[in-house]
């Protein structure tokens, strides 16, 4: 491996425990911190979903221990309707923000982006440390909502005004808890903006010699595109949350019109627009879901190429598709608002780009499938999750095609069809991307392999389990089953209860299977087989350094890059691949 | 494991399609004049989506099954390469978008782009935590003004009417049930009392939010007498799950009887 | 200060190499590694434009909120702007000029053409002072509004006034902190101030001025 001359270190290695593991400026530590936070958030979010599902099918059931969580919301261990909505709101908020924005993007991106471009660290290491700890503060503020007197907010992760803006008159769960929600998300926005700034500057300015933009791995590209989207999206959510908190605490009326009689009290507000909240929120909210899925697409491509031992049919087309998706994601937010009372003509305007965004997504899916053809597919847990992602992405994407059409949305809006759609793409597909990345990069981060048998068991149970949970959601939606109901009392919903029971059982079993993953993570960290530098025979820069990498990633040397990132299937090379840092010339293929 | 996984994908894909093909959990039969276009749109989309879904999953299953664990031979490229995929995506998705986009425009337009008929039955719906109330204008054809400060559920003054001072309010007919005659266009005015709500009747293929501060109108024609559920679909607080009312579609004669009866109860 | 001109030239004041390249294809030809110049920009240069893009987006969101609010009801009561705002505007624009004078004097100093430390310092401090004067003037504008009975929640027009000016003032305070840091670095015995830091701070500061002009227009107009 060729080496350039050593240069001065970005910053000296830390000595104290606090500087090494707590307030660290090392992007690898920060990446692991984000991962740990996401892990805590996902298990909390998952438990919340169990509580919800159990209540839905056995409403009067006294869930043991629930009253410890809330004496008011679960007196006698039986959940009140408003507490169901609180758990639902916290589930959504935790999952979308603290899991799906953190894990595929902040965690893996922070750890691997600098290494994959040959840098010693991010461009602004101290901002990076601030980003993580600001995210942590946001998490604490959100969780604090569980413990306030009026309980956590009940307006959903979407917090539509005026329900979220008028305060406690509108019911329990709309007091301090909702304000804490607004503050938490505002703080999260600040953290995300800092993080995105870092990703963008690092990608543009810290690439090592020979690392042209087109030689960056696909996951690096995905993180870069995602950070551009995130920068502009979170910059809009922040003012929205500020205005919401002001409406709640300072008596302003940004989102509250006049003449509202809530709980027999005429509200002293006037002039505001509930639709304004929806526009601001969804202008952020739609790009947000692409922030969740794009890194997963990048990770999956990266893992898949390694497992298939060949590059994708076209590197440049995939990058162009990801950029197109990122760009179009800003044009479609109104498709969440087809029946919201906005101008019906705008519905058609939003519908068109929503349908068009299917095109790059389809191109990518076809390229993944087409690249499988004629490949030498290696099966391991990481590649299984990458393949599983394709299946889930197809399932989730296809249901989106229904919702993109306003006339069909008249029937399917606010039903379980929507819930099924977004869970399949975000809750499953994006999460599969995270799993793929975890099983793939765990050896690099820890120097040890995860247990393959446990991994495969985890995969099979999760793949089948999530289909059992979320595919039926679509059938429920077709029957018109409305979402965000804490109990199903309408006449037409009664015949659907057996489906709900099936889903609840599937959710509990699949949830239990996640403990296999947790066990595997912890056990392998200490007892896993030693991994070596390049257990997957991979080509990108992270595999050219030790497992785990040294403090400055490359041991004082700057790698030099000679090749594109996916030199697999090369005839006559040692093994069937050439690493990016190897000066070995490429064979004409 | 690779081959097993290929089989699993195929089984799940086919199993997922079964309830759709068997129409196990279909939407209820349509009872509105515009609903037929929506249903057609829905089944066209289901056909294309279903074919795309099955094709993608089965190809995935097949390729995983065939190429997992393959060690010998050279790497082969799919004929046409990336270019074929781009063209296929553009052609397939592009044509679907054109077909559905054009069709969809008509279905959407029939609900939103035509004004209500001049002789449509005027009804107002008010959504508030956690009930719907409906009001008919009475013989004068006009609604009395809503005075928010006069709303009093205890005294059954759901709309905050002031019959003493408002002439138009005197003959307004308020009801917790929405009754309409069949085969006559209804113009529904929608008013939100407190927070956001939504009006959803599955059989009518109608869904529209109530927006506080914005008085919206919706028009439709029901074709089949019967009793149907109206449910709230916009999260409005703890009672959201229980916020519902009944829509009675009656023959014109029965409707006139009903309205007379209700007027006498005011 | 006992720093020689030569030493000054050693000190990084121009675009220096921090990242080590990217940009060139380096497949070895005939086994020889081709050496090429490998400069990538200082990350703070990219960083400042990224930050300005985010801030622009935030104020774009506020603007669209303002437009929607003005259009959503006939009850909009447009407040008239306190006249002190125009004085504050002049102060802020003046501070951009003083900052530009400061930059060119710093460059002259750093090139060793003039060892006078006090002239660039004066211009930098003038900028800082004008910046504080601006914030104080904004506060005076709020007091004026309060005196005429217009508080944060009085009506939507006053709400937007307070929110937009407050958020802008917060960002200006951030700029003042950066200016203070620049001054501190400039006063150290060995010059540690990088040109890229001074440039980035200046771009940010000028942006605050442009942003203020925009906000003034938007608050004044009936959209």
Short mmCIF file of C-alpha atoms in Angstrom, two decimals, chain A residues 134-464:
data_model
loop_
_atom_site.label_atom_id
_atom_site.label_comp_id
_atom_site.label_asym_id
_atom_site.label_seq_id
_atom_site.Cartn_x
_atom_site.Cartn_y
_atom_site.Cartn_z
CA UNK A 134 -27.10 18.57 21.82
CA UNK A 135 -28.97 15.56 20.43
CA UNK A 136 -28.61 13.92 23.82
CA UNK A 137 -30.08 16.99 25.53
CA UNK A 138 -32.99 16.91 23.05
CA UNK A 139 -33.54 13.25 23.99
CA UNK A 140 -33.58 14.06 27.69
CA UNK A 141 -36.05 16.93 27.19
CA UNK A 142 -38.33 14.62 25.22
CA UNK A 143 -38.17 11.81 27.77
CA UNK A 144 -38.88 14.34 30.52
CA UNK A 145 -42.34 14.63 29.00
CA UNK A 146 -43.09 11.17 30.40
CA UNK A 147 -42.72 12.49 33.91
CA UNK A 148 -44.65 15.77 33.90
CA UNK A 149 -48.00 15.97 35.61
CA UNK A 150 -50.13 16.31 32.52
CA UNK A 151 -48.31 13.50 30.76
CA UNK A 152 -46.60 13.24 27.39
CA UNK A 153 -48.14 14.99 24.37
CA UNK A 154 -51.00 13.28 22.55
CA UNK A 155 -51.01 15.05 19.19
CA UNK A 156 -48.87 12.52 17.32
CA UNK A 157 -45.35 13.04 16.00
CA UNK A 158 -46.97 15.44 13.52
CA UNK A 159 -48.36 17.72 16.27
CA UNK A 160 -51.06 19.33 14.13
CA UNK A 161 -52.31 22.73 15.24
CA UNK A 162 -54.55 23.89 16.80
CA UNK A 163 -54.69 20.72 18.92
CA UNK A 164 -50.99 21.05 19.71
CA UNK A 165 -51.09 24.83 20.06
CA UNK A 166 -54.05 25.76 22.26
CA UNK A 167 -52.79 24.11 25.42
CA UNK A 168 -54.48 22.09 28.15
CA UNK A 169 -58.01 23.19 27.31
CA UNK A 170 -57.95 20.68 24.49
CA UNK A 171 -57.40 17.81 26.88
CA UNK A 172 -54.93 15.89 29.00
CA UNK A 173 -51.51 15.40 27.46
CA UNK A 174 -51.48 18.85 25.94
CA UNK A 175 -49.85 20.75 28.75
CA UNK A 176 -46.18 20.98 29.62
CA UNK A 177 -45.53 17.70 27.80
CA UNK A 178 -46.40 19.22 24.43
CA UNK A 179 -44.19 22.25 25.13
CA UNK A 180 -41.30 19.95 26.03
CA UNK A 181 -41.92 18.15 22.75
CA UNK A 182 -41.62 21.43 20.84
CA UNK A 183 -38.44 22.38 22.69
CA UNK A 184 -36.91 18.94 22.26
CA UNK A 185 -37.46 18.95 18.53
CA UNK A 186 -36.12 22.49 18.21
CA UNK A 187 -32.96 21.43 20.03
CA UNK A 188 -32.76 18.35 17.80
CA UNK A 189 -32.92 20.65 14.76
CA UNK A 190 -29.93 22.64 16.00
CA UNK A 191 -27.95 19.45 16.53
CA UNK A 192 -28.85 18.15 13.09
CA UNK A 193 -27.88 21.40 11.41
CA UNK A 194 -24.46 21.29 13.04
CA UNK A 195 -24.06 17.68 12.04
CA UNK A 196 -25.03 18.31 8.43
CA UNK A 197 -22.61 21.22 8.24
CA UNK A 198 -19.84 18.90 9.29
CA UNK A 199 -20.72 16.18 6.80
CA UNK A 200 -20.86 18.61 3.89
CA UNK A 201 -17.60 20.43 4.67
CA UNK A 202 -15.80 17.16 5.35
CA UNK A 203 -16.93 15.52 2.11
CA UNK A 204 -16.05 18.51 -0.02
CA UNK A 205 -12.76 19.49 1.62
CA UNK A 206 -11.08 16.60 3.35
CA UNK A 207 -10.87 13.97 0.66
CA UNK A 208 -7.44 12.43 0.42
CA UNK A 209 -5.21 12.42 -2.65
CA UNK A 210 -6.87 10.55 -5.50
CA UNK A 211 -10.28 10.44 -3.88
CA UNK A 212 -12.32 12.21 -6.51
CA UNK A 213 -16.03 12.60 -5.87
CA UNK A 214 -16.85 9.75 -8.23
CA UNK A 215 -14.47 7.47 -6.36
CA UNK A 216 -16.36 7.84 -3.11
CA UNK A 217 -18.32 4.74 -2.05
CA UNK A 218 -22.08 4.83 -2.50
CA UNK A 219 -22.74 5.09 1.22
CA UNK A 220 -20.52 8.15 1.39
CA UNK A 221 -22.50 9.68 -1.43
CA UNK A 222 -25.72 8.82 0.36
CA UNK A 223 -24.52 10.49 3.57
CA UNK A 224 -23.43 13.54 1.63
CA UNK A 225 -26.72 13.92 -0.23
CA UNK A 226 -28.63 13.26 2.99
CA UNK A 227 -26.72 15.98 4.80
CA UNK A 228 -27.60 18.47 2.07
CA UNK A 229 -31.28 17.56 2.39
CA UNK A 230 -31.10 17.63 6.18
CA UNK A 231 -29.50 21.05 6.24
CA UNK A 232 -32.38 22.66 4.39
CA UNK A 233 -35.15 20.59 5.99
CA UNK A 234 -34.23 21.03 9.63
CA UNK A 235 -33.69 24.73 8.98
CA UNK A 236 -37.45 24.91 8.30
CA UNK A 237 -38.63 22.72 11.19
CA UNK A 238 -36.76 24.90 13.66
CA UNK A 239 -38.80 28.08 13.00
CA UNK A 240 -41.98 26.00 12.95
CA UNK A 241 -41.25 24.65 16.44
CA UNK A 242 -40.33 28.10 17.71
CA UNK A 243 -43.65 29.49 16.49
CA UNK A 244 -45.52 26.54 18.03
CA UNK A 245 -43.87 26.99 21.41
CA UNK A 246 -44.65 30.73 21.27
CA UNK A 247 -48.33 29.97 20.56
CA UNK A 248 -48.35 27.68 23.57
CA UNK A 249 -46.46 29.84 26.01
CA UNK A 250 -46.56 33.45 24.86
CA UNK A 251 -50.14 33.79 23.69
CA UNK A 252 -49.30 34.32 20.03
CA UNK A 253 -51.63 33.04 17.31
CA UNK A 254 -49.44 31.84 14.49
CA UNK A 255 -51.46 28.66 14.11
CA UNK A 256 -54.67 29.45 15.96
CA UNK A 257 -57.59 31.22 14.29
CA UNK A 258 -60.25 33.17 16.15
CA UNK A 259 -63.54 31.87 17.48
CA UNK A 260 -62.41 28.50 18.76
CA UNK A 261 -64.41 27.13 21.65
CA UNK A 262 -62.33 24.45 23.29
CA UNK A 263 -63.78 22.68 26.30
CA UNK A 264 -66.35 25.48 26.67
CA UNK A 265 -63.59 28.11 26.74
CA UNK A 266 -63.49 30.68 23.98
CA UNK A 267 -59.84 30.86 23.02
CA UNK A 268 -58.24 34.32 23.18
CA UNK A 269 -56.38 33.82 19.93
CA UNK A 270 -56.98 35.21 16.49
CA UNK A 271 -55.65 35.35 12.96
CA UNK A 272 -53.61 32.16 12.76
CA UNK A 273 -53.69 29.33 10.27
CA UNK A 274 -53.66 25.63 11.15
CA UNK A 275 -52.71 24.86 7.56
CA UNK A 276 -49.55 26.93 8.00
CA UNK A 277 -48.29 24.42 10.56
CA UNK A 278 -49.00 21.58 8.17
CA UNK A 279 -47.14 23.28 5.32
CA UNK A 280 -44.10 24.09 7.47
CA UNK A 281 -44.09 20.68 9.13
CA UNK A 282 -44.42 18.67 5.96
CA UNK A 283 -41.95 20.83 4.06
CA UNK A 284 -39.55 19.38 6.62
CA UNK A 285 -41.41 16.10 7.08
CA UNK A 286 -41.21 14.78 3.60
CA UNK A 287 -37.48 15.34 3.07
CA UNK A 288 -37.10 13.83 6.55
CA UNK A 289 -38.33 10.45 5.37
CA UNK A 290 -35.77 10.53 2.57
CA UNK A 291 -33.17 11.44 5.17
CA UNK A 292 -34.20 8.18 6.79
CA UNK A 293 -34.07 6.02 3.66
CA UNK A 294 -31.19 7.40 1.57
CA UNK A 295 -28.36 6.37 3.94
CA UNK A 296 -29.95 2.93 4.13
CA UNK A 297 -29.94 2.75 0.32
CA UNK A 298 -26.28 3.71 0.33
CA UNK A 299 -25.34 1.19 3.01
CA UNK A 300 -27.31 -1.55 1.29
CA UNK A 301 -25.61 -0.83 -2.04
CA UNK A 302 -22.22 -0.87 -0.35
CA UNK A 303 -22.85 -4.17 1.42
CA UNK A 304 -24.52 -5.76 -1.59
CA UNK A 305 -21.64 -4.96 -3.92
CA UNK A 306 -19.23 -6.58 -1.52
CA UNK A 307 -21.45 -9.65 -1.17
CA UNK A 308 -22.06 -9.97 -4.89
CA UNK A 309 -18.35 -9.58 -5.67
CA UNK A 310 -19.19 -7.17 -8.50
CA UNK A 311 -20.05 -3.49 -8.78
CA UNK A 312 -23.61 -2.36 -9.54
CA UNK A 313 -24.60 -2.06 -13.18
CA UNK A 314 -23.78 1.65 -13.03
CA UNK A 315 -22.18 3.63 -10.24
CA UNK A 316 -23.00 7.00 -11.78
CA UNK A 317 -26.66 6.21 -12.44
CA UNK A 318 -27.17 5.20 -8.82
CA UNK A 319 -25.60 8.45 -7.62
CA UNK A 320 -27.73 10.43 -10.06
CA UNK A 321 -30.84 8.63 -8.79
CA UNK A 322 -30.03 9.42 -5.18
CA UNK A 323 -29.50 13.07 -6.07
CA UNK A 324 -32.77 13.16 -8.02
CA UNK A 325 -34.63 11.63 -5.10
CA UNK A 326 -33.10 14.23 -2.81
CA UNK A 327 -34.06 17.06 -5.12
CA UNK A 328 -37.61 15.85 -5.76
CA UNK A 329 -38.19 15.24 -2.07
CA UNK A 330 -38.61 18.98 -1.67
CA UNK A 331 -41.44 19.19 -4.15
CA UNK A 332 -43.91 16.72 -2.80
CA UNK A 333 -44.82 17.74 0.72
CA UNK A 334 -48.42 18.57 -0.17
CA UNK A 335 -49.21 14.91 -0.73
CA UNK A 336 -49.67 14.65 3.04
CA UNK A 337 -52.35 17.35 2.71
CA UNK A 338 -54.57 16.26 -0.15
CA UNK A 339 -57.74 16.36 2.00
CA UNK A 340 -56.50 19.00 4.40
CA UNK A 341 -58.57 21.81 2.96
CA UNK A 342 -55.78 23.29 0.90
CA UNK A 343 -56.57 24.35 -2.65
CA UNK A 344 -57.59 21.17 -4.53
CA UNK A 345 -55.67 22.29 -7.59
CA UNK A 346 -52.42 22.14 -5.62
CA UNK A 347 -53.20 18.50 -4.92
CA UNK A 348 -52.64 17.73 -8.57
CA UNK A 349 -49.49 19.84 -8.58
CA UNK A 350 -48.04 17.85 -5.67
CA UNK A 351 -49.22 14.52 -7.00
CA UNK A 352 -47.14 14.73 -10.15
CA UNK A 353 -43.65 14.92 -8.58
CA UNK A 354 -44.76 12.35 -6.01
CA UNK A 355 -45.44 9.93 -8.82
CA UNK A 356 -42.28 10.94 -10.67
CA UNK A 357 -40.10 10.19 -7.64
CA UNK A 358 -41.03 6.56 -8.27
CA UNK A 359 -38.81 6.63 -11.34
CA UNK A 360 -35.38 6.99 -9.70
CA UNK A 361 -36.49 4.63 -6.95
CA UNK A 362 -37.48 2.07 -9.59
CA UNK A 363 -34.21 2.54 -11.47
CA UNK A 364 -32.28 1.83 -8.29
CA UNK A 365 -34.37 -1.24 -7.53
CA UNK A 366 -33.92 -2.57 -11.05
CA UNK A 367 -30.18 -1.92 -10.85
CA UNK A 368 -29.95 -3.84 -7.57
CA UNK A 369 -31.91 -6.72 -9.05
CA UNK A 370 -30.04 -6.62 -12.34
CA UNK A 371 -26.70 -6.60 -10.54
CA UNK A 372 -27.66 -9.79 -8.69
CA UNK A 373 -27.83 -11.54 -12.03
CA UNK A 374 -24.59 -13.29 -12.81
CA UNK A 375 -23.05 -12.36 -9.47
CA UNK A 376 -21.25 -14.56 -6.97
CA UNK A 377 -23.56 -13.76 -4.11
CA UNK A 378 -22.09 -14.48 -0.67
CA UNK A 379 -24.67 -15.05 2.00
CA UNK A 380 -23.98 -13.66 5.43
CA UNK A 381 -26.20 -11.75 7.83
CA UNK A 382 -25.19 -8.38 6.41
CA UNK A 383 -25.98 -9.40 2.84
CA UNK A 384 -29.24 -11.03 3.94
CA UNK A 385 -30.35 -7.74 5.44
CA UNK A 386 -29.28 -5.92 2.29
CA UNK A 387 -31.33 -8.32 0.17
CA UNK A 388 -34.20 -8.08 2.64
CA UNK A 389 -34.07 -4.32 2.25
CA UNK A 390 -34.82 -4.67 -1.46
CA UNK A 391 -37.89 -6.73 -0.69
CA UNK A 392 -39.11 -4.31 1.95
CA UNK A 393 -38.40 -1.26 -0.19
CA UNK A 394 -40.46 -2.73 -3.01
CA UNK A 395 -43.34 -3.52 -0.67
CA UNK A 396 -43.31 -0.13 0.97
CA UNK A 397 -42.74 1.76 -2.25
CA UNK A 398 -45.59 0.07 -4.08
CA UNK A 399 -48.16 1.18 -1.49
CA UNK A 400 -46.85 4.71 -1.86
CA UNK A 401 -48.00 4.65 -5.46
CA UNK A 402 -51.61 4.42 -4.26
CA UNK A 403 -51.30 7.27 -1.82
CA UNK A 404 -49.67 9.51 -4.39
CA UNK A 405 -52.94 9.78 -6.28
CA UNK A 406 -55.30 12.30 -4.65
CA UNK A 407 -58.50 10.55 -5.68
CA UNK A 408 -57.37 7.26 -4.12
CA UNK A 409 -56.06 9.15 -1.12
CA UNK A 410 -59.61 10.36 -0.46
CA UNK A 411 -60.37 6.81 0.60
CA UNK A 412 -57.03 5.71 2.03
CA UNK A 413 -55.92 8.88 3.88
CA UNK A 414 -55.62 8.45 7.64
CA UNK A 415 -56.21 4.71 7.41
CA UNK A 416 -53.92 1.85 8.34
CA UNK A 417 -52.87 1.75 4.68
CA UNK A 418 -50.76 4.85 5.29
CA UNK A 419 -49.42 3.40 8.53
CA UNK A 420 -48.50 0.21 6.69
CA UNK A 421 -46.78 2.17 3.94
CA UNK A 422 -44.54 4.27 6.14
CA UNK A 423 -43.73 1.44 8.52
CA UNK A 424 -42.59 -0.74 5.65
CA UNK A 425 -40.32 1.89 4.16
CA UNK A 426 -39.08 3.53 7.35
CA UNK A 427 -39.74 1.14 10.18
CA UNK A 428 -38.56 -1.91 8.30
CA UNK A 429 -36.58 -1.08 5.16
CA UNK A 430 -34.52 1.72 6.71
CA UNK A 431 -34.00 -0.40 9.79
CA UNK A 432 -32.82 -3.29 7.61
CA UNK A 433 -30.25 -0.87 6.22
CA UNK A 434 -29.12 -0.20 9.78
CA UNK A 435 -28.95 -3.91 10.52
CA UNK A 436 -26.97 -4.53 7.35
CA UNK A 437 -24.54 -1.79 8.33
CA UNK A 438 -24.24 -3.12 11.86
CA UNK A 439 -23.45 -6.69 10.87
CA UNK A 440 -21.09 -5.47 8.15
CA UNK A 441 -19.18 -2.87 10.13
CA UNK A 442 -19.23 -4.35 13.62
CA UNK A 443 -15.95 -6.18 12.88
CA UNK A 444 -14.33 -2.92 11.79
CA UNK A 445 -15.58 -0.97 14.81
CA UNK A 446 -14.72 -3.58 17.42
CA UNK A 447 -12.17 -5.93 15.90
CA UNK A 448 -14.52 -8.86 16.47
CA UNK A 449 -17.04 -10.74 14.35
CA UNK A 450 -20.69 -11.01 15.31
CA UNK A 451 -22.08 -14.51 15.64
CA UNK A 452 -23.36 -15.58 12.23
CA UNK A 453 -25.83 -18.23 13.43
CA UNK A 454 -27.53 -15.84 15.80
CA UNK A 455 -27.46 -13.21 13.06
CA UNK A 456 -29.18 -15.46 10.55
CA UNK A 457 -31.78 -16.48 13.10
CA UNK A 458 -32.40 -12.84 13.93
CA UNK A 459 -32.74 -12.09 10.23
CA UNK A 460 -35.21 -14.84 9.43
CA UNK A 461 -37.43 -14.08 12.39
CA UNK A 462 -37.35 -10.34 11.69
CA UNK A 463 -37.97 -10.66 7.96
CA UNK A 464 -40.93 -12.97 8.35
#
